[in-house]
Amino acid sequence: MDALKSMLSPLGVGSANAIQDTLKLVVIGGTVETARRASAGAWHTFLDSFFLTAHFSQEDYPYDWLMHWLSKQPAWGRSREFEITTRTVGRNGLTQSTTGDLDEEDEDEEEDALVHGRRKRKVAFMPSIDTTHTIYYRGHWLRITRTKRYPDYGHGSALKISVIARNNDILKKLVLEAKREYEKDAEHRVHIFMADTTYGCWRWNGARQKRPMSSIVLQPGVKDMLLADCKDFLGIPFRRGYLLHGVPGSGKTSLIHSLAGELGLDIYVVSLSSKGMSDNTLTTLMGHVPSRCILLLEDLDAAFTRSVSRDASSTGAPTASSTNSTTTETNDGSTLSLSGLLNSLDGVAAAEGRLLFATTNHIERLDPALSRPGRMDVWVNFTHATKWQAEGIFKCFFPSKPAGVATTSPPEEDVDTSQKNLPLPKRKAPSHTIPVLDETEISELAKRFADAIPENELSVAALQGYLLKNKVRPRECVDEVAQWIIEERETREKLKKEKAEREAKEKKETEEKERKEKEEKVAKEQEEKDAKEKTERKERAKTKKAHRAETALKLEGTSSTSSLATTETVVVLSTAESSSSESDSSNGGIEADTEESITSEEEPDKSADNAGSGDSAVKDSNHSKEKWVAVKADS
């Protein structure tokens, strides 16, 4: 105790009362902290019993509804903590602008005005992430927080909305109101979804403005027939197929886009020749298609081919060279089969209540099982532009005013004098304006334009390109159309000639390549044949050598039976040896002893074929030499 007092004495604590005071402070502090935590927990429990919290993920549509609704709230634009951005276009294709966006002084100009060839970027003030914002809605305070679900990857936002209420009616009303406003603003757009073969799902690809049906000029009655047929079969549990076939650039895809806008449907596009497409992937995609939509299969004739041209001369099958290059160089991993496509279109797992549209440039290449009724019920043929179509397209490009209506400005004396000195908005006049002509003059110009267009020669896309180039010159457009047709024909002839030359060059290169490959193959086969013959000759020489050695061993055993015959044999062998040496010299050293090389042993066979008498001499020589060896061994 004394030691403790001595330790506390330097700090000014000289007695045990100081320790007691310290302990009291510790107890009081602990009690206060415990009470604080208990009260905080009770408060949070109390709030949890009244607070309702809803979570919205960016991967789902309600997130887009709420973000679009919040962008229109004044309190959302008056946030005290925000981030400045120009990326204000959401997944729905709608511009999410807030009331706090930064506007330029001359913002009253056209929004689509271009600056240095680009559209003006609008600076927006968006509430920052991980910050709570408060908005008053229908007598309730909403606490809204934006967060990042995957901060490391920079995407995957989430939205959390909390409100004090006994039930979730207020949140239901909020979501429904946001949905109605979203659909109202997006009713003039067509959403397009693309097939993702990697994950077997649909990916949103963008939203485009609806195209009016009046901008599509087809043969009389075709548009009305298609629109009425689609309306009849839309919404019932039935599958309806439409096959649009014809020349490229005739308006097949534009018609589908216009029909989707007229019927209020989304478009789901499938590319059958894409990488990774298989029977299982296509079946999965077809099962996830909603009931009210348009399913588009583009270029159906190219579904099961690779590297096939789209011209009229092509048969739809890959050539030998393209097949070899495809199999050796690349492999796109597409394993889609015709049976898999047919089962996905009208099999058990196929979706119903949707409209199937398929486009092709060559209907003759389609399998009959694919184009039969039940899969493709309605066929529409698209040809080159006719005179009737040319006249209709001209009227669509150039507006007209009713006859007898004059656009005149009011007289100056009728204008209120109090309005003269007011500052007018600084609005730039458009540099290019389309002249509005009388209906009678437009009809006359359209008739002249149609008479100059040849029947079924030019595509609709070519006509639209020419009219778009002369969109502010309707009269000059009609006067210059004849010269444009001549230029188009010359251009087609030039392209056709270049294509023929290119094909001839490719054909020549292919033939040259095949000839070289054939020569290399023949040379390789001849080399292999020569090597094989050489190997066989070596094997025969080895066999002959072994046979001669075996014969010599047999003669060695028989030569030791008689010593009397040895002397005679020596004499005979001497004579035979001399004759054998002469025979060897005359035949170029054909025969040698048993220790000669393989090459020298092959020569007697050749010389034996040239002289019949030499065979007996050689044989006798060999036999005599073998006996000589035996006698020599005995001696």
XYZ file of C-alpha atoms in Angstrom:
635
model
C 0.000 0.000 0.000
C 2.793 2.323 0.836
C 4.395 1.501 -2.480
C 1.141 2.359 -4.300
C 0.899 5.664 -2.446
C 4.501 6.472 -3.324
C 3.739 5.786 -6.992
C 0.599 7.962 -6.977
C 2.156 10.808 -5.018
C 4.005 12.345 -8.040
C 0.646 12.637 -9.847
C -0.877 14.607 -7.027
C -2.880 11.724 -5.596
C -1.789 11.437 -2.052
C -4.431 9.269 -0.435
C -6.738 6.332 -1.060
C -9.611 8.732 -1.706
C -8.169 9.385 -5.113
C -8.440 5.681 -6.016
C -12.010 5.599 -4.902
C -12.795 8.676 -7.009
C -11.184 7.038 -9.996
C -13.229 3.889 -9.541
C -16.365 5.979 -9.219
C -15.579 7.708 -12.520
C -15.019 4.350 -14.190
C -18.347 3.023 -12.934
C -20.183 6.179 -13.939
C -18.599 6.173 -17.412
C -19.461 2.513 -17.949
C -23.014 3.100 -16.822
C -23.416 6.048 -19.187
C -21.949 4.087 -22.139
C -24.205 1.129 -21.419
C -27.211 3.398 -21.194
C -26.213 5.068 -24.488
C -25.883 1.774 -26.309
C -29.117 0.478 -24.865
C -30.969 3.621 -25.865
C -29.455 3.507 -29.360
C -30.470 -0.111 -29.760
C -33.964 0.677 -28.511
C -34.165 3.617 -30.910
C -33.068 1.510 -33.875
C -35.529 -1.173 -32.861
C -38.232 1.446 -32.672
C -37.294 2.802 -36.089
C -37.123 -0.657 -37.603
C -40.643 -1.305 -36.481
C -41.829 1.735 -38.481
C -39.244 2.031 -41.294
C -39.787 0.132 -44.542
C -36.782 -0.357 -46.830
C -36.879 -1.417 -50.489
C -33.809 -2.444 -52.480
C -33.528 -2.111 -56.272
C -30.769 -3.665 -58.355
C -29.469 -2.234 -61.607
C -29.949 -5.579 -63.345
C -33.734 -5.252 -63.104
C -36.231 -2.846 -64.677
C -37.594 -1.258 -61.448
C -34.172 0.343 -60.959
C -34.588 2.140 -64.301
C -38.115 3.201 -63.367
C -37.006 4.719 -60.061
C -33.931 6.452 -61.524
C -36.039 7.954 -64.289
C -38.615 9.137 -61.715
C -35.943 10.568 -59.410
C -34.367 12.527 -62.246
C -37.576 14.562 -62.483
C -37.780 15.415 -58.766
C -36.585 18.929 -57.843
C -35.107 17.739 -54.550
C -32.976 15.208 -56.439
C -31.363 18.022 -58.424
C -30.814 20.170 -55.315
C -28.661 17.609 -53.576
C -25.925 18.999 -51.324
C -23.462 16.335 -52.421
C -23.317 15.488 -56.107
C -21.068 14.410 -58.957
C -20.778 16.168 -62.309
C -21.065 13.920 -65.351
C -22.005 13.928 -69.018
C -23.017 10.251 -69.084
C -26.715 10.725 -68.480
C -28.150 8.111 -70.836
C -29.450 5.090 -68.972
C -29.954 1.546 -70.098
C -33.416 2.427 -71.409
C -31.993 4.927 -73.854
C -33.717 7.860 -72.091
C -31.726 10.881 -70.997
C -31.715 11.059 -67.199
C -31.443 14.828 -66.772
C -32.103 16.493 -63.446
C -33.384 19.947 -62.508
C -29.891 20.931 -61.423
C -28.229 20.348 -64.784
C -25.865 22.998 -66.098
C -27.433 24.903 -69.000
C -25.615 27.252 -71.310
C -26.911 30.716 -72.052
C -27.764 29.830 -75.625
C -29.377 26.552 -74.671
C -32.545 27.637 -76.419
C -30.894 26.543 -79.640
C -31.717 23.190 -81.107
C -30.662 20.310 -78.944
C -29.449 18.377 -81.960
C -27.077 21.145 -83.048
C -23.589 19.954 -83.882
C -20.392 21.554 -82.626
C -17.283 20.613 -84.642
C -19.163 17.666 -86.075
C -20.327 16.384 -82.676
C -23.435 16.802 -80.627
C -23.339 19.138 -77.679
C -22.606 17.398 -74.402
C -24.938 18.319 -71.608
C -23.391 18.572 -68.154
C -25.539 16.945 -65.463
C -25.428 17.081 -61.667
C -26.137 13.610 -60.268
C -26.388 12.868 -56.529
C -23.254 11.108 -55.403
C -23.021 7.472 -54.434
C -23.002 6.282 -50.785
C -24.857 9.418 -49.720
C -28.359 9.529 -48.253
C -30.798 11.971 -49.821
C -34.226 12.952 -48.499
C -37.285 13.537 -50.710
C -40.808 14.379 -49.582
C -43.444 12.263 -51.335
C -47.163 12.125 -50.522
C -46.794 13.090 -46.891
C -43.786 10.819 -46.263
C -40.073 11.468 -46.130
C -38.095 9.106 -48.340
C -34.471 8.324 -47.502
C -32.725 7.346 -50.755
C -29.215 5.933 -50.976
C -27.271 4.915 -54.096
C -24.544 2.310 -53.653
C -22.143 0.258 -55.762
C -22.606 -3.480 -55.477
C -19.229 -4.199 -57.112
C -16.954 -1.213 -56.437
C -13.884 -2.971 -57.812
C -15.474 -3.404 -61.239
C -17.118 0.019 -61.463
C -20.622 -1.222 -62.207
C -23.563 -2.883 -60.526
C -25.340 0.029 -58.852
C -28.126 -0.458 -56.326
C -30.801 1.808 -54.902
C -32.183 1.714 -51.333
C -35.353 3.621 -50.373
C -36.528 3.817 -46.746
C -39.735 5.377 -45.471
C -41.491 5.601 -42.097
C -44.820 3.819 -42.507
C -46.822 1.018 -40.994
C -47.286 -0.806 -44.324
C -45.744 -0.802 -47.771
C -48.582 0.915 -49.623
C -46.547 4.068 -50.099
C -43.720 2.100 -51.746
C -46.190 0.327 -54.041
C -47.606 3.649 -55.159
C -44.099 4.991 -55.736
C -43.071 2.054 -57.927
C -46.290 2.116 -59.963
C -46.028 5.854 -60.561
C -42.392 5.524 -61.634
C -43.366 2.687 -63.987
C -46.149 4.737 -65.614
C -43.875 7.730 -66.216
C -41.137 5.497 -67.572
C -43.484 3.800 -70.028
C -44.982 7.118 -71.052
C -41.582 8.555 -71.951
C -40.409 5.338 -73.588
C -43.511 4.670 -75.682
C -41.849 6.199 -78.740
C -38.881 3.832 -78.572
C -38.269 0.242 -79.604
C -35.980 -1.799 -77.362
C -33.625 -4.254 -79.044
C -32.133 -7.305 -77.326
C -29.297 -9.427 -78.690
C -28.638 -13.092 -77.973
C -25.612 -13.748 -75.737
C -24.315 -17.207 -76.662
C -21.701 -17.166 -73.903
C -24.191 -17.159 -71.029
C -27.316 -18.223 -72.921
C -29.296 -15.071 -72.108
C -30.549 -11.859 -73.717
C -28.588 -8.596 -73.502
C -30.146 -5.174 -73.943
C -28.542 -3.582 -77.002
C -30.230 -0.186 -77.163
C -33.458 1.683 -77.828
C -34.352 3.304 -81.131
C -37.011 5.788 -82.061
C -40.130 4.271 -83.541
C -40.414 4.476 -87.290
C -43.859 5.333 -88.662
C -45.463 2.901 -91.054
C -46.004 5.717 -93.528
C -42.241 5.872 -94.112
C -42.255 2.287 -95.452
C -43.229 2.141 -99.136
C -44.107 -1.361 -100.331
C -46.398 -2.771 -102.952
C -50.059 -1.791 -102.444
C -51.760 -3.795 -99.728
C -48.644 -5.509 -98.302
C -48.272 -3.293 -95.213
C -51.975 -3.457 -94.356
C -52.003 -7.233 -94.764
C -48.986 -7.740 -92.511
C -50.222 -5.307 -89.846
C -53.682 -6.864 -89.720
C -52.254 -10.405 -89.586
C -49.897 -9.505 -86.743
C -52.709 -7.919 -84.743
C -54.918 -10.993 -85.219
C -52.330 -13.480 -83.959
C -50.718 -11.300 -81.273
C -51.552 -12.321 -77.733
C -53.095 -15.707 -78.472
C -51.244 -18.946 -77.592
C -50.044 -19.520 -81.096
C -46.813 -19.200 -83.057
C -46.822 -17.186 -86.253
C -43.915 -17.109 -88.701
C -43.157 -14.553 -91.409
C -40.492 -15.085 -94.064
C -39.202 -11.906 -95.732
C -37.089 -12.791 -98.757
C -35.679 -10.809 -101.631
C -32.805 -8.671 -102.823
C -30.566 -6.814 -100.337
C -31.486 -3.240 -99.484
C -35.191 -3.667 -100.217
C -36.465 -2.718 -96.730
C -36.932 -6.033 -94.914
C -35.350 -4.948 -91.623
C -36.956 -1.502 -91.814
C -40.391 -3.080 -92.108
C -39.785 -5.184 -88.984
C -38.640 -2.108 -87.061
C -41.721 -0.190 -88.149
C -44.051 -3.069 -87.210
C -42.467 -3.302 -83.757
C -43.083 0.392 -83.169
C -46.648 0.213 -84.423
C -47.500 -2.783 -82.223
C -45.462 -1.628 -79.202
C -43.213 -4.716 -79.161
C -39.544 -5.266 -78.414
C -37.240 -6.987 -80.897
C -35.119 -10.012 -79.924
C -32.413 -10.659 -82.526
C -30.699 -14.035 -82.988
C -27.655 -14.530 -85.203
C -27.590 -18.245 -85.993
C -24.021 -18.099 -87.355
C -22.552 -16.418 -84.279
C -19.692 -17.970 -82.334
C -20.718 -20.503 -79.713
C -24.232 -21.087 -81.053
C -25.397 -24.646 -80.404
C -28.661 -26.552 -80.167
C -28.822 -26.285 -76.372
C -27.978 -22.559 -76.406
C -30.667 -21.804 -78.979
C -33.251 -23.840 -77.066
C -32.398 -21.951 -73.861
C -32.704 -18.594 -75.621
C -36.049 -19.525 -77.155
C -37.353 -20.556 -73.758
C -36.538 -17.130 -72.302
C -38.312 -15.134 -75.028
C -41.340 -13.231 -73.636
C -44.789 -13.826 -75.061
C -45.385 -10.392 -76.624
C -42.343 -9.640 -78.763
C -40.821 -9.997 -82.217
C -38.182 -12.695 -82.640
C -35.907 -11.902 -85.582
C -33.679 -14.461 -87.340
C -31.439 -12.528 -89.736
C -29.881 -14.068 -92.869
C -31.450 -17.459 -92.409
C -29.735 -18.838 -95.535
C -26.280 -18.327 -93.963
C -27.092 -20.212 -90.750
C -25.116 -23.392 -91.494
C -22.391 -22.108 -93.846
C -19.109 -20.294 -93.320
C -17.350 -17.859 -95.674
C -20.174 -17.894 -98.221
C -20.750 -14.887 -100.438
C -24.213 -13.373 -100.655
C -24.387 -12.892 -104.426
C -26.704 -14.693 -106.821
C -23.973 -16.969 -108.213
C -23.184 -18.498 -104.868
C -24.752 -21.871 -104.142
C -24.763 -21.466 -100.389
C -22.121 -24.136 -99.780
C -18.494 -23.397 -98.899
C -15.920 -24.144 -101.551
C -13.166 -26.687 -101.042
C -10.528 -24.065 -100.413
C -12.707 -22.171 -97.947
C -13.587 -25.428 -96.208
C -9.951 -26.392 -95.811
C -8.996 -22.953 -94.565
C -11.912 -22.968 -92.164
C -11.026 -26.326 -90.693
C -7.311 -25.667 -90.470
C -7.139 -22.000 -89.546
C -10.190 -21.112 -87.450
C -12.916 -22.863 -85.580
C -15.770 -20.654 -84.431
C -17.261 -23.311 -82.178
C -20.753 -23.145 -83.741
C -22.422 -26.567 -83.574
C -25.967 -25.595 -84.532
C -27.796 -28.204 -86.593
C -30.924 -28.015 -88.720
C -32.845 -30.368 -86.430
C -31.929 -28.225 -83.417
C -33.218 -25.107 -85.176
C -36.482 -26.796 -86.139
C -37.081 -28.078 -82.606
C -36.429 -24.647 -81.117
C -38.906 -23.028 -83.508
C -41.907 -25.294 -82.998
C -40.818 -27.902 -80.457
C -42.304 -28.585 -77.066
C -40.154 -25.944 -75.340
C -40.749 -23.240 -77.983
C -42.323 -20.004 -76.753
C -45.857 -19.107 -77.817
C -47.566 -15.785 -78.371
C -44.580 -14.284 -80.168
C -44.121 -13.211 -83.782
C -41.258 -14.863 -85.648
C -39.658 -12.944 -88.519
C -36.903 -14.439 -90.662
C -35.017 -12.645 -93.430
C -33.070 -14.166 -96.302
C -31.657 -13.022 -99.614
C -31.812 -16.461 -101.255
C -34.945 -18.428 -100.486
C -33.892 -21.237 -102.811
C -31.141 -22.218 -100.367
C -33.520 -22.895 -97.489
C -34.425 -26.423 -96.550
C -38.088 -27.232 -97.316
C -38.579 -28.345 -93.723
C -37.574 -24.873 -92.533
C -39.812 -22.867 -94.847
C -42.936 -25.017 -94.744
C -46.275 -23.694 -93.371
C -46.417 -23.978 -89.604
C -42.940 -22.536 -89.311
C -43.070 -19.822 -91.979
C -46.750 -19.128 -92.583
C -46.561 -15.841 -94.519
C -44.071 -15.207 -97.315
C -43.347 -11.677 -98.551
C -41.140 -11.122 -101.587
C -39.045 -7.933 -101.726
C -37.874 -6.838 -105.172
C -36.060 -3.819 -106.541
C -37.870 -0.488 -106.532
C -40.800 -0.109 -108.886
C -42.078 3.141 -110.348
C -44.936 3.153 -107.843
C -42.492 2.796 -104.958
C -40.228 5.518 -106.357
C -43.122 7.956 -106.424
C -44.135 7.123 -102.866
C -40.570 7.448 -101.550
C -40.214 10.862 -103.191
C -43.366 12.109 -101.459
C -42.119 10.821 -98.104
C -38.859 12.746 -98.410
C -40.285 16.104 -99.465
C -43.201 17.523 -97.458
C -45.961 19.475 -99.092
C -48.602 21.938 -98.061
C -52.229 21.791 -99.159
C -53.051 23.705 -102.278
C -54.347 27.212 -101.678
C -52.736 27.610 -98.240
C -50.214 30.423 -98.097
C -47.687 30.869 -95.323
C -47.524 34.606 -94.904
C -46.362 36.596 -91.921
C -48.809 38.977 -90.230
C -48.596 42.612 -91.320
C -46.390 44.852 -89.230
C -49.252 47.138 -88.234
C -51.083 44.214 -86.621
C -48.192 43.513 -84.251
C -48.545 44.917 -80.763
C -46.221 47.916 -80.368
C -45.403 46.853 -76.848
C -43.819 43.705 -78.181
C -41.454 45.325 -80.645
C -38.612 46.195 -78.303
C -38.603 42.939 -76.344
C -35.410 40.871 -76.675
C -35.948 37.868 -78.865
C -34.271 34.528 -78.202
C -30.994 34.079 -80.002
C -31.997 31.179 -82.171
C -29.860 30.365 -85.109
C -31.646 29.862 -88.361
C -31.001 26.443 -89.831
C -28.409 26.571 -92.564
C -30.272 23.989 -94.681
C -34.068 24.138 -94.891
C -36.276 21.864 -96.946
C -38.497 23.985 -99.170
C -42.193 23.326 -98.621
C -43.831 23.117 -102.039
C -47.434 22.902 -103.029
C -49.047 19.510 -103.092
C -49.666 19.828 -106.814
C -46.023 20.582 -107.577
C -44.781 17.771 -105.326
C -47.098 15.328 -107.074
C -45.839 16.478 -110.461
C -42.201 16.179 -109.403
C -42.836 12.731 -107.906
C -44.447 11.608 -111.168
C -41.492 12.837 -113.198
C -39.078 11.163 -110.776
C -40.924 7.843 -110.997
C -40.995 7.954 -114.814
C -37.212 8.367 -114.885
C -36.599 5.382 -112.593
C -36.252 2.035 -114.466
C -38.541 -0.747 -113.338
C -37.002 -3.335 -110.955
C -33.395 -2.239 -111.491
C -32.417 -0.037 -108.541
C -32.764 -0.952 -104.882
C -34.887 1.007 -102.446
C -31.778 1.792 -100.404
C -30.115 3.352 -103.473
C -33.127 5.600 -104.082
C -33.212 6.698 -100.450
C -29.503 7.495 -100.562
C -29.950 9.670 -103.646
C -32.943 11.526 -102.196
C -31.178 12.041 -98.882
C -28.232 13.578 -100.682
C -30.606 16.055 -102.366
C -33.044 16.561 -99.494
C -33.047 20.374 -99.880
C -33.146 20.346 -103.697
C -36.387 18.712 -104.833
C -36.482 20.308 -108.287
C -32.794 19.737 -109.029
C -33.163 16.197 -107.722
C -35.676 15.387 -110.445
C -33.644 17.106 -113.154
C -30.438 15.216 -112.288
C -31.917 11.764 -111.733
C -31.202 10.609 -115.314
C -27.502 11.401 -114.974
C -27.440 9.658 -111.579
C -28.928 6.495 -113.102
C -26.182 6.459 -115.741
C -23.550 6.840 -113.059
C -25.124 4.051 -111.013
C -25.037 1.697 -113.984
C -21.411 2.549 -114.687
C -20.563 1.988 -111.038
C -22.297 -1.406 -111.048
C -20.497 -2.436 -114.210
C -17.202 -1.344 -112.735
C -17.838 -3.257 -109.516
C -18.953 -6.280 -111.491
C -15.797 -6.157 -113.603
C -13.588 -5.759 -110.548
C -15.350 -8.665 -108.898
C -14.873 -10.853 -111.982
C -11.181 -9.947 -112.124
C -10.795 -10.631 -108.429
C -12.530 -13.983 -108.737
C -10.410 -14.890 -111.767
C -7.275 -13.955 -109.877
C -8.360 -15.962 -106.867
C -9.214 -18.905 -109.115
C -5.809 -18.707 -110.801
C -4.047 -18.527 -107.462
C -6.072 -21.480 -106.236
C -5.221 -23.540 -109.320
C -1.537 -22.641 -109.020
C -1.595 -23.590 -105.383
C -3.290 -26.907 -106.159
C -0.757 -27.628 -108.924
C 2.173 -26.981 -106.585
C 0.607 -29.117 -103.922
C 0.070 -31.913 -106.458
C 3.681 -31.710 -107.669
C 4.960 -31.758 -104.116
C 2.762 -34.735 -103.372
C 4.017 -36.656 -106.441
C 7.646 -35.856 -105.600
C 7.103 -36.982 -102.042
C 5.495 -40.225 -103.172
C 8.377 -40.885 -105.603
C 10.899 -40.222 -102.870
C 9.116 -42.602 -100.540
C 8.982 -45.227 -103.327
C 12.729 -44.933 -104.023
C 13.522 -45.203 -100.337
C 11.338 -48.287 -100.081
C 13.007 -49.965 -103.088
C 16.452 -49.219 -101.682
C 15.458 -50.775 -98.376
C 14.130 -53.868 -100.147
C 17.385 -54.260 -102.132
C 19.389 -54.078 -98.959
C 17.189 -56.725 -97.383
C 17.610 -59.037 -100.409
C 21.399 -58.571 -100.346
C 21.511 -59.431 -96.669
C 19.412 -62.535 -97.333
C 21.729 -63.684 -100.148
C 24.786 -63.135 -98.001
C 23.323 -65.185 -95.182
C 22.386 -67.971 -97.637
C 25.916 -68.115 -99.062
C 27.451 -68.301 -95.613
C 25.149 -71.197 -94.743
C 26.103 -73.035 -97.980
C 29.809 -72.567 -97.244
C 29.403 -74.145 -93.825
C 27.662 -77.172 -95.338
C 30.393 -77.647 -97.965
C 33.050 -77.406 -95.273
C 31.634 -80.490 -93.579
C 31.450 -82.566 -96.779
C 34.949 -81.703 -98.102
C 36.787 -83.495 -95.259
C 35.539 -87.042 -96.261
C 38.210 -87.804 -98.824
C 41.863 -86.819 -98.841
C 42.360 -88.302 -102.265
C 39.975 -85.896 -103.834
C 41.832 -83.023 -102.282
C 44.663 -83.043 -104.780
C 42.283 -83.230 -107.716
C 40.208 -80.523 -106.236
C 43.250 -78.294 -105.884
C 44.002 -78.651 -109.553
C 40.402 -78.093 -110.555
C 40.055 -75.161 -108.242
C 43.226 -73.619 -109.642
C 41.763 -73.769 -113.119
C 38.369 -72.550 -111.852
C 39.996 -69.702 -109.992
C 41.735 -68.467 -113.094
C 38.506 -68.671 -115.089
C 36.653 -66.997 -112.235
C 39.110 -64.119 -112.188
C 38.623 -63.676 -115.915
C 34.864 -63.758 -115.466
C 35.097 -61.180 -112.673
C 37.162 -58.834 -114.792
C 34.803 -59.212 -117.762
C 31.701 -58.514 -115.669
C 33.120 -55.457 -113.920
C 33.995 -57.156 -110.601
C 30.575 -58.713 -110.137
C 31.619 -61.650 -107.881
C 33.828 -61.387 -104.853
C 34.449 -63.441 -101.768
C 31.966 -63.674 -98.923
C 33.455 -60.622 -97.201
C 32.543 -58.138 -100.029
C 30.248 -55.144 -99.422
C 26.492 -55.154 -100.068
C 26.799 -52.840 -103.044
C 29.273 -55.072 -104.889
C 27.006 -58.074 -104.258
C 24.107 -56.399 -106.077
C 26.054 -56.228 -109.385
C 26.042 -59.982 -110.204
C 22.248 -59.897 -110.345
C 22.331 -57.166 -112.987
C 25.068 -58.828 -115.071
C 23.334 -62.155 -114.759
C 20.303 -60.715 -116.541
C 22.458 -59.579 -119.497
C 24.353 -62.802 -120.259
C 23.037 -66.342 -119.931
C 26.387 -68.058 -120.372
C 27.912 -65.931 -117.664
C 25.503 -67.453 -115.137
C 27.015 -70.919 -115.363
C 30.509 -69.540 -115.219
C 29.745 -67.492 -112.178
C 28.038 -70.399 -110.473
C 30.949 -72.723 -111.188
C 33.344 -70.106 -109.967
C 31.400 -69.697 -106.743
C 31.206 -73.432 -106.235
C 34.918 -73.875 -106.934
C 35.819 -71.048 -104.620
C 33.764 -72.535 -101.830
C 35.522 -75.844 -102.283
C 38.884 -74.091 -102.294
C 38.062 -72.533 -98.970
C 37.170 -75.950 -97.614
C 40.367 -77.566 -98.850
C 42.386 -74.718 -97.510
C 40.801 -75.248 -94.144
C 41.693 -78.952 -94.224
C 45.281 -78.205 -95.082
